[in-house]
PDB file of C-alpha atoms in Angstrom:
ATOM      1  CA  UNK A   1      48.091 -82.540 120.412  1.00 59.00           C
ATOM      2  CA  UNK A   2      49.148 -79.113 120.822  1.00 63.00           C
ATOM      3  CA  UNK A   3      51.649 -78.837 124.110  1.00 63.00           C
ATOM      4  CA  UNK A   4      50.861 -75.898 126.678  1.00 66.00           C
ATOM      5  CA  UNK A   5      53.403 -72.833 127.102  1.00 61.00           C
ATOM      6  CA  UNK A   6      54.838 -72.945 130.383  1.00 66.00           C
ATOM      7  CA  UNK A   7      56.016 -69.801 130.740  1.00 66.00           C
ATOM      8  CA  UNK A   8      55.730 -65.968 129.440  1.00 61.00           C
ATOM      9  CA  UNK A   9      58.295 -66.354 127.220  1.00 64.00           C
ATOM     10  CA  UNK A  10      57.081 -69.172 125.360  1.00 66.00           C
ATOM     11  CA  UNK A  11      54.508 -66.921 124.059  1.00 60.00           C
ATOM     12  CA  UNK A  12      56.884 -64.950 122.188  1.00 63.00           C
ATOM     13  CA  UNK A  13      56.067 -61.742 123.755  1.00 59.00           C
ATOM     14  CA  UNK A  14      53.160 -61.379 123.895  1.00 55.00           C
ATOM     15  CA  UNK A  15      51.394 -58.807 126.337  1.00 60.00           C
ATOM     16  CA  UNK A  16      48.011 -57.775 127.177  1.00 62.00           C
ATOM     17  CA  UNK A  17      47.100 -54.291 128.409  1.00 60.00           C
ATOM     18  CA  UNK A  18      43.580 -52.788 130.046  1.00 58.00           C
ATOM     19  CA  UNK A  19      45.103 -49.263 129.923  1.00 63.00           C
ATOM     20  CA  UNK A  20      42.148 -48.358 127.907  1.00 63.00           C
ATOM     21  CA  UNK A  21      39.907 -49.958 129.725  1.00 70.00           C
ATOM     22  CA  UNK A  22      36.804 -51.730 127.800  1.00 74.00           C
ATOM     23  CA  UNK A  23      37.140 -50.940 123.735  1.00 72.00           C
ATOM     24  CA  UNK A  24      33.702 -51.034 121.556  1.00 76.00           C
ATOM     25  CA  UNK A  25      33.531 -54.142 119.314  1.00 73.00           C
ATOM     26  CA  UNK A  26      32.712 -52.276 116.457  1.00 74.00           C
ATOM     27  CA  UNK A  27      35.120 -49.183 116.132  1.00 74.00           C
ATOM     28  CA  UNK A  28      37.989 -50.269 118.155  1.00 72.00           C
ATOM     29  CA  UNK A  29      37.793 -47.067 120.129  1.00 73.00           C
ATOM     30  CA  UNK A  30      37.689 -46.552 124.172  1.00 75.00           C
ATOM     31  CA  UNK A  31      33.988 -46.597 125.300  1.00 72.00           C
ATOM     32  CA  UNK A  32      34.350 -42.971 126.329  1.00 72.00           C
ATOM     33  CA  UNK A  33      35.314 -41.662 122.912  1.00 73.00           C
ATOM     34  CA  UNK A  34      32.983 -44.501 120.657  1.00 74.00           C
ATOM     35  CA  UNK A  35      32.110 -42.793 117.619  1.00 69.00           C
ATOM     36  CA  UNK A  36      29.980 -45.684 116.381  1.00 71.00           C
ATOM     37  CA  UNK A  37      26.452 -43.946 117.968  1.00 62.00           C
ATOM     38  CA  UNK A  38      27.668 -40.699 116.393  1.00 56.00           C
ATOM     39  CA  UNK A  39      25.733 -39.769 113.212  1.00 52.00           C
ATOM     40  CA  UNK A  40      28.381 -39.367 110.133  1.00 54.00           C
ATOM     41  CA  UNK A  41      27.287 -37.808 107.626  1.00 52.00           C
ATOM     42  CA  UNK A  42      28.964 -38.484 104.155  1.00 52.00           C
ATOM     43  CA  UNK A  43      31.303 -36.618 102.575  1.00 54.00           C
ATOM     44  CA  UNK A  44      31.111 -35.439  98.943  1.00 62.00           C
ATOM     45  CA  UNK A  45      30.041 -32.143  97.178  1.00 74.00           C
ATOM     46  CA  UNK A  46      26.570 -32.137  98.708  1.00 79.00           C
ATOM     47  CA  UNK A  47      24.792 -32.809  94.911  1.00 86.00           C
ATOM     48  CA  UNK A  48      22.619 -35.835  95.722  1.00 89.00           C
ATOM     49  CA  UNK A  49      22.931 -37.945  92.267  1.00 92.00           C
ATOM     50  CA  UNK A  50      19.913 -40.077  90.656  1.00 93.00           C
ATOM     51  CA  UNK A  51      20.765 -42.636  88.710  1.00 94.00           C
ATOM     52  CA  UNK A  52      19.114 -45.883  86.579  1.00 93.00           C
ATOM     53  CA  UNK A  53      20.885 -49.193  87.756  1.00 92.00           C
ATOM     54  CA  UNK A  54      20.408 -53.026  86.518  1.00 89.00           C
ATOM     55  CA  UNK A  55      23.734 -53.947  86.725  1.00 88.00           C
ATOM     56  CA  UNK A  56      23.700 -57.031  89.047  1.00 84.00           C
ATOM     57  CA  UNK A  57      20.275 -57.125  90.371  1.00 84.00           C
ATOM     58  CA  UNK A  58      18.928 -59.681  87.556  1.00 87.00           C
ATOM     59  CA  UNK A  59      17.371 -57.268  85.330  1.00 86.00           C
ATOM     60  CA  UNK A  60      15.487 -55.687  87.861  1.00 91.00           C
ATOM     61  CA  UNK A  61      15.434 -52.239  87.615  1.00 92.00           C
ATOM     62  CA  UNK A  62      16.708 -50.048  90.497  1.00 94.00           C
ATOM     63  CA  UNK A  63      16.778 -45.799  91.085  1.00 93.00           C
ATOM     64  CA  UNK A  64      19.477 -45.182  93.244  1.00 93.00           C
ATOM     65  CA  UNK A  65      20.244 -41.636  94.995  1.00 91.00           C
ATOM     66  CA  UNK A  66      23.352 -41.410  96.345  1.00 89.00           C
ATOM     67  CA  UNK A  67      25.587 -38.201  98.082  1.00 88.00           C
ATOM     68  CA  UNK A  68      22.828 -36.770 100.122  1.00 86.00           C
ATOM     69  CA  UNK A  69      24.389 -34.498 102.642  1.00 82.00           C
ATOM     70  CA  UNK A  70      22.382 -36.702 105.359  1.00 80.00           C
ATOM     71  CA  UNK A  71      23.114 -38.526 108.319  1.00 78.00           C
ATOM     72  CA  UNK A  72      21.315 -41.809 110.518  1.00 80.00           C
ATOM     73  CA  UNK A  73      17.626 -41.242 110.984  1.00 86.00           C
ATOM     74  CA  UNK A  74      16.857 -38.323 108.492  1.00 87.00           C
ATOM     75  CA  UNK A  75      18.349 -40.299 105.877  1.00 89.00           C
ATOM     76  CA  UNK A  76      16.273 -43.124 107.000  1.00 91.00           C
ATOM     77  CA  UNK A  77      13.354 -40.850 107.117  1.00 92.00           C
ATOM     78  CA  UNK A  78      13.864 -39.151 103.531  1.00 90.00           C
ATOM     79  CA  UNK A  79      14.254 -42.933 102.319  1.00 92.00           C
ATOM     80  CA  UNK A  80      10.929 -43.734 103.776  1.00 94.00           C
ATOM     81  CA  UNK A  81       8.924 -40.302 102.373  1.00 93.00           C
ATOM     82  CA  UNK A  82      10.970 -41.113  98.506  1.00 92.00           C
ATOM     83  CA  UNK A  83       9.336 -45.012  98.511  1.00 93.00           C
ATOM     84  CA  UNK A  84       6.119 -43.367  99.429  1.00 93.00           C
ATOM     85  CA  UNK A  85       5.694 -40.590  96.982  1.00 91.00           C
ATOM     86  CA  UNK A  86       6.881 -42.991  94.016  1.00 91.00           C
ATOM     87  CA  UNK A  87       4.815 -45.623  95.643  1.00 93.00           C
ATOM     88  CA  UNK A  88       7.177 -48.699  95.828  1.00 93.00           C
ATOM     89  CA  UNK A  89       9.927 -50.441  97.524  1.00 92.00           C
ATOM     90  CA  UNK A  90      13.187 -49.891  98.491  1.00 92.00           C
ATOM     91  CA  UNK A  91      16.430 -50.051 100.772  1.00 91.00           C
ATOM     92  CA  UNK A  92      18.622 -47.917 102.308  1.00 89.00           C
ATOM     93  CA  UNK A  93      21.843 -49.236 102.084  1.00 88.00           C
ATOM     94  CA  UNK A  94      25.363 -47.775 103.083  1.00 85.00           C
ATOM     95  CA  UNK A  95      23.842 -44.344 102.746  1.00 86.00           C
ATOM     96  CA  UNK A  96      22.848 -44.884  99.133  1.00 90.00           C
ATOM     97  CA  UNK A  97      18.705 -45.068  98.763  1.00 91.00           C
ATOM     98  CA  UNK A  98      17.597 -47.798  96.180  1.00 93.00           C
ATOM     99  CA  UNK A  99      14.076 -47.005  95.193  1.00 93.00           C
ATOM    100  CA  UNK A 100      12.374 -50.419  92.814  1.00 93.00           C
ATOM    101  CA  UNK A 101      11.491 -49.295  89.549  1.00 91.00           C
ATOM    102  CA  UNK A 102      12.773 -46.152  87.368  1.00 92.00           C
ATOM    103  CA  UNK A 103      11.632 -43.153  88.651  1.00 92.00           C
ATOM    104  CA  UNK A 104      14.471 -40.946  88.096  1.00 92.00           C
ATOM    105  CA  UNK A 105      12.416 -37.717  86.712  1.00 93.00           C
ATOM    106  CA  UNK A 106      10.157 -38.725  89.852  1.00 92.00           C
ATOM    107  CA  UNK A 107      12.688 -37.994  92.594  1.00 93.00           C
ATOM    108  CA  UNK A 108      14.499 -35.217  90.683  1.00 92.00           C
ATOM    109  CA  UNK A 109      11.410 -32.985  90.904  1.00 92.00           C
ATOM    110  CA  UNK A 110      10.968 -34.654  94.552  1.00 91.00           C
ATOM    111  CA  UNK A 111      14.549 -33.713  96.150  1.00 90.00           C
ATOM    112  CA  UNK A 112      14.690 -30.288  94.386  1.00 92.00           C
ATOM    113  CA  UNK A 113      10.948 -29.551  96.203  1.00 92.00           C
ATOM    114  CA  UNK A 114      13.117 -30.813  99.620  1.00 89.00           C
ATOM    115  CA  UNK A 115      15.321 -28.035  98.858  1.00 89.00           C
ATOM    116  CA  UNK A 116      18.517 -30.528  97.856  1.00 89.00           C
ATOM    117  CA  UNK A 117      20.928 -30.011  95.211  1.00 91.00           C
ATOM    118  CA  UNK A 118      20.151 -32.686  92.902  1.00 90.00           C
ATOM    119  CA  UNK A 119      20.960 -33.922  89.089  1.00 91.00           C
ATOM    120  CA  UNK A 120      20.728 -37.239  87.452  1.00 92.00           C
ATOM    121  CA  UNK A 121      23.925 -39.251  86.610  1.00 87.00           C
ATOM    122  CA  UNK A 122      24.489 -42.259  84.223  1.00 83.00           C
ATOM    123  CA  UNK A 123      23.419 -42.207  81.023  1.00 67.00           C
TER     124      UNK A 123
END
């Protein structure tokens, strides 16, 4: 059994502040200046990329579209109106949309009729 520190010092310096006051779990930040409820929206060259995948989903056949210039709910949304018009499943996931099935040519025509920069990638 573990024997109790009797004294500050036994803790080996350790010391505890509230200057901050209370931190968010999540982002480490003061409450105040949480950037967690903040929309990001991802960086890159704002060319949102279609692309085949198998690779790991056992031999299923996923369309991904990643580097949309998007953020929170209107990603969510545009992920939501893509499953529709090709008429499947899907995820959104870390701001990449996986759409089941191949339906690259499919959401090509669909994002360029948004108005988005968009070009397939991968083979």
């Amino acid at each position: 059994m573990a024997k109790k520190a009797s004294s500050f010092a036994a803790l080996g310096g350790l010391v505890y502040s509230t200057d901050g006051g209370r931190h968010c779990p999540d982002c480490d930040q003061p409450v105040a200046a949480c950037i967690c409820g903040q929309s990001q929206v991802a960086a890159g060259d704002g060319i949102a990329r279609v692309r085949r995948e198998t690779k790991g989903r056992g031999g299923k056949t996923v369309t991904t579209v990643s580097g949309l210039p998007l953020a929170g709910d209107a990603l969510k949304e545009l992920a939501s109106a893509l499953k529709r018009r090709c008429g499947t499943g899907g995820a959104l996931k870390e701001g990449v949309i996986e759409i089941q099935g191949e339906h690259v040519e499919l959401l090509l025509e669909e994002l360029v009729k948004r108005g988005f920069k968009a070009k397939k990638s991968g083979g």
